[in-house]
XYZ file of N, CA and C in Angstrom:
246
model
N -25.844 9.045 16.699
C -26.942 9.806 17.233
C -28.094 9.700 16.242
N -29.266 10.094 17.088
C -30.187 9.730 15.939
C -31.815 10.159 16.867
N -32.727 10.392 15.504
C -33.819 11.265 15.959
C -34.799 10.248 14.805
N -35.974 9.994 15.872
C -37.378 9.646 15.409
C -38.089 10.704 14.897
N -38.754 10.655 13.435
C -40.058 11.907 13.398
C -41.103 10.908 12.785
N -42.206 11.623 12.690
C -43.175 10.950 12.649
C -43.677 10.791 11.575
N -43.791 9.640 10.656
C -44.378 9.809 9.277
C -45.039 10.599 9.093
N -44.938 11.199 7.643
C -45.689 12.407 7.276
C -45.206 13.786 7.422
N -44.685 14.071 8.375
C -43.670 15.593 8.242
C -42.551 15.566 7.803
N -42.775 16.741 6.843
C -41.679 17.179 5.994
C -40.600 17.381 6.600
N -39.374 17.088 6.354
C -38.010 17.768 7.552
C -37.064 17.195 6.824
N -35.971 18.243 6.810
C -34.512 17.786 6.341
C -33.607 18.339 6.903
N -32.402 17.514 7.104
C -31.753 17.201 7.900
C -29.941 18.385 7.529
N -30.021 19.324 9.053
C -29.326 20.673 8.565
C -27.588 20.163 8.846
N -27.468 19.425 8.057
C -25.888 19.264 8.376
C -25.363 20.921 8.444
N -25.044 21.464 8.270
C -24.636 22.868 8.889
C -24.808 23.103 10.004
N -25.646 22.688 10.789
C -26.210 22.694 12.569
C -25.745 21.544 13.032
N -25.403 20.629 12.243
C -24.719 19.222 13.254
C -23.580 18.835 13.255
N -23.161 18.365 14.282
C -21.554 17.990 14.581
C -21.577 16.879 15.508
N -20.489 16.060 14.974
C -19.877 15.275 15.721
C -18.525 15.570 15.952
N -18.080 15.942 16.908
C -16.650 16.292 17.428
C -15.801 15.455 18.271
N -14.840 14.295 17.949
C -14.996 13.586 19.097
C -13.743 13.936 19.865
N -13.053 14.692 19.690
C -11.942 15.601 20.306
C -12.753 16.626 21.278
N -13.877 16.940 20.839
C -14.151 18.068 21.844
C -15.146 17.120 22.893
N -15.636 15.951 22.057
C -16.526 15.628 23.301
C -17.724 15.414 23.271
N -18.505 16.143 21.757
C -19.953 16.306 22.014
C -20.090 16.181 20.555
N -21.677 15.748 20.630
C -22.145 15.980 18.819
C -23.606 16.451 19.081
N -24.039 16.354 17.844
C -25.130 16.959 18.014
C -26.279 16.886 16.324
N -27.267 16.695 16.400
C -28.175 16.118 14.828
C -29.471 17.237 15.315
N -29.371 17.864 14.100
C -30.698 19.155 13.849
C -31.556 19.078 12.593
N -32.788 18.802 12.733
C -33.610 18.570 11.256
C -34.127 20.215 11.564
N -34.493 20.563 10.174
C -35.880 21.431 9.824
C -37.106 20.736 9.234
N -38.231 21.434 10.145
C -39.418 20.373 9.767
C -40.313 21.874 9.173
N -40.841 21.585 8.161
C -41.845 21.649 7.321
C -42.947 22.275 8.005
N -43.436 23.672 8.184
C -44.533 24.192 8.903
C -45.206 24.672 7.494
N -46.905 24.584 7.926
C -47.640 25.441 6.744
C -47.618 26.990 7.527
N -47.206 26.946 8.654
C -47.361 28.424 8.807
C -46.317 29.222 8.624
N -45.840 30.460 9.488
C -44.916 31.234 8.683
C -43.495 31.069 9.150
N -43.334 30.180 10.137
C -41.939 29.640 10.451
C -41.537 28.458 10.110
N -40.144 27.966 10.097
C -40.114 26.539 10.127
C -39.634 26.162 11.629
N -39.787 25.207 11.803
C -39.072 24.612 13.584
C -37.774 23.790 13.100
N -36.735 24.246 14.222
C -35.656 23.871 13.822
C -35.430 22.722 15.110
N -35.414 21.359 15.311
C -35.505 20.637 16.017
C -34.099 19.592 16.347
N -33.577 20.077 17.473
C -31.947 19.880 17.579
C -31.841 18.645 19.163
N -30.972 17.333 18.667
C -30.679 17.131 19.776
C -29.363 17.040 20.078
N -28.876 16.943 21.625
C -27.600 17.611 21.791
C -26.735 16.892 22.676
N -26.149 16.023 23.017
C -25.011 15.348 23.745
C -23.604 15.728 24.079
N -23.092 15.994 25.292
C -21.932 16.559 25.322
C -21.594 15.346 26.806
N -20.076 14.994 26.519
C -19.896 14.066 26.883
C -19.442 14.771 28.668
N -19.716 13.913 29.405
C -19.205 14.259 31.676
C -18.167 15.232 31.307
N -17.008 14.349 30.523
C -15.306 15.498 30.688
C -15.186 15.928 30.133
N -15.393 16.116 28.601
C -15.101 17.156 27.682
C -15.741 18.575 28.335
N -14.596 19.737 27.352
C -14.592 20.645 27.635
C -15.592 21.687 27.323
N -16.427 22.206 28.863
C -17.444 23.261 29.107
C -17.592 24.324 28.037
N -16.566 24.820 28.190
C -16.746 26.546 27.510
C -16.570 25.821 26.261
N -15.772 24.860 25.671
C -16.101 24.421 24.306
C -17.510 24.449 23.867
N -18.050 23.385 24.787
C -19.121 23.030 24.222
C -20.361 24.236 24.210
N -19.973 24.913 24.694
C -21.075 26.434 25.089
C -20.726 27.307 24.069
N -19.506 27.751 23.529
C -19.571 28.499 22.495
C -20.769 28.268 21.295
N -20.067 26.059 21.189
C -20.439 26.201 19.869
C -22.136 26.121 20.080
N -22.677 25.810 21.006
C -24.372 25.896 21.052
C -24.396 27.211 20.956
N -24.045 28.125 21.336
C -24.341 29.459 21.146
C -24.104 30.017 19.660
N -23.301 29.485 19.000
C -22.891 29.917 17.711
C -24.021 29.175 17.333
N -24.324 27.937 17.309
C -26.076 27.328 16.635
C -27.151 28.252 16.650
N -27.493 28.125 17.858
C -28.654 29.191 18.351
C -29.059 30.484 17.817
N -27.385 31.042 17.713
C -27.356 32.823 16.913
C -27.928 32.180 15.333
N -26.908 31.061 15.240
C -27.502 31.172 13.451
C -29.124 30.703 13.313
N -29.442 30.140 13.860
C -31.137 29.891 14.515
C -31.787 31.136 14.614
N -31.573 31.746 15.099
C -32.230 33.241 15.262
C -32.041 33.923 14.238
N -31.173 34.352 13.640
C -30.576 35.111 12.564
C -31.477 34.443 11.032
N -32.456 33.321 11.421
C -33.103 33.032 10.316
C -34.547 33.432 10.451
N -34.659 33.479 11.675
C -35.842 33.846 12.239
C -36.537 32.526 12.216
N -36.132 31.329 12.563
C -37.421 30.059 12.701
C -37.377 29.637 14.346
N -38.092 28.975 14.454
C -38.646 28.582 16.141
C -37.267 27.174 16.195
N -37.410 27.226 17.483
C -35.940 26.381 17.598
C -36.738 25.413 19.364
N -36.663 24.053 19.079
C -36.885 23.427 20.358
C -35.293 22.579 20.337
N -34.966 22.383 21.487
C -33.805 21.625 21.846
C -34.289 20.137 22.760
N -34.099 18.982 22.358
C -35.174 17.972 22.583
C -33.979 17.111 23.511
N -32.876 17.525 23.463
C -31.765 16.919 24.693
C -30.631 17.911 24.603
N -30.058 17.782 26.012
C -29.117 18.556 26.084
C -27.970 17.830 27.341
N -27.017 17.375 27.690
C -26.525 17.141 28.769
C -25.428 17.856 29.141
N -25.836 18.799 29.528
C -23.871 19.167 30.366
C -23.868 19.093 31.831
């Protein structure tokens, strides 16, 4: 998996937010990019494979998301397939 940014923005890359699972089915690659203002954007993309398992894969986006919030930064999700 893999994500384009655009020369010049700051962003590093939240292994704590990303997974590759290939038992469950899905992975997933999240940078933080570099804002001068008072948040950072947390920029996540997300693949979950036709058969792997639903409620799997929904917990663990939901367990992302909470820890996303719980930091208080802006969060876009730039793919998602279920």
């Amino acid at each position: 998996m893999g994500l384009f940014v655009k020369n010049g923005i700051i962003y590093s890359c939240r292994q704590d937010l990303s997974s590759v699972t290939c038992k469950e089915g899905y992975e997933s690659l999240w940078i933080e990019i570099q804002n001068d203002a008072e948040h950072n954007t947390i920029c996540g993309i997300i693949y979950r494979h036709t058969y792997s398992n639903l409620d799997s894969f929904m917990i663990h986006i939901n367990t992302v998301i909470e820890k996303i919030h719980h930091e208080n930064k802006y969060c876009v999700i730039l793919g998602i397939s279920i």
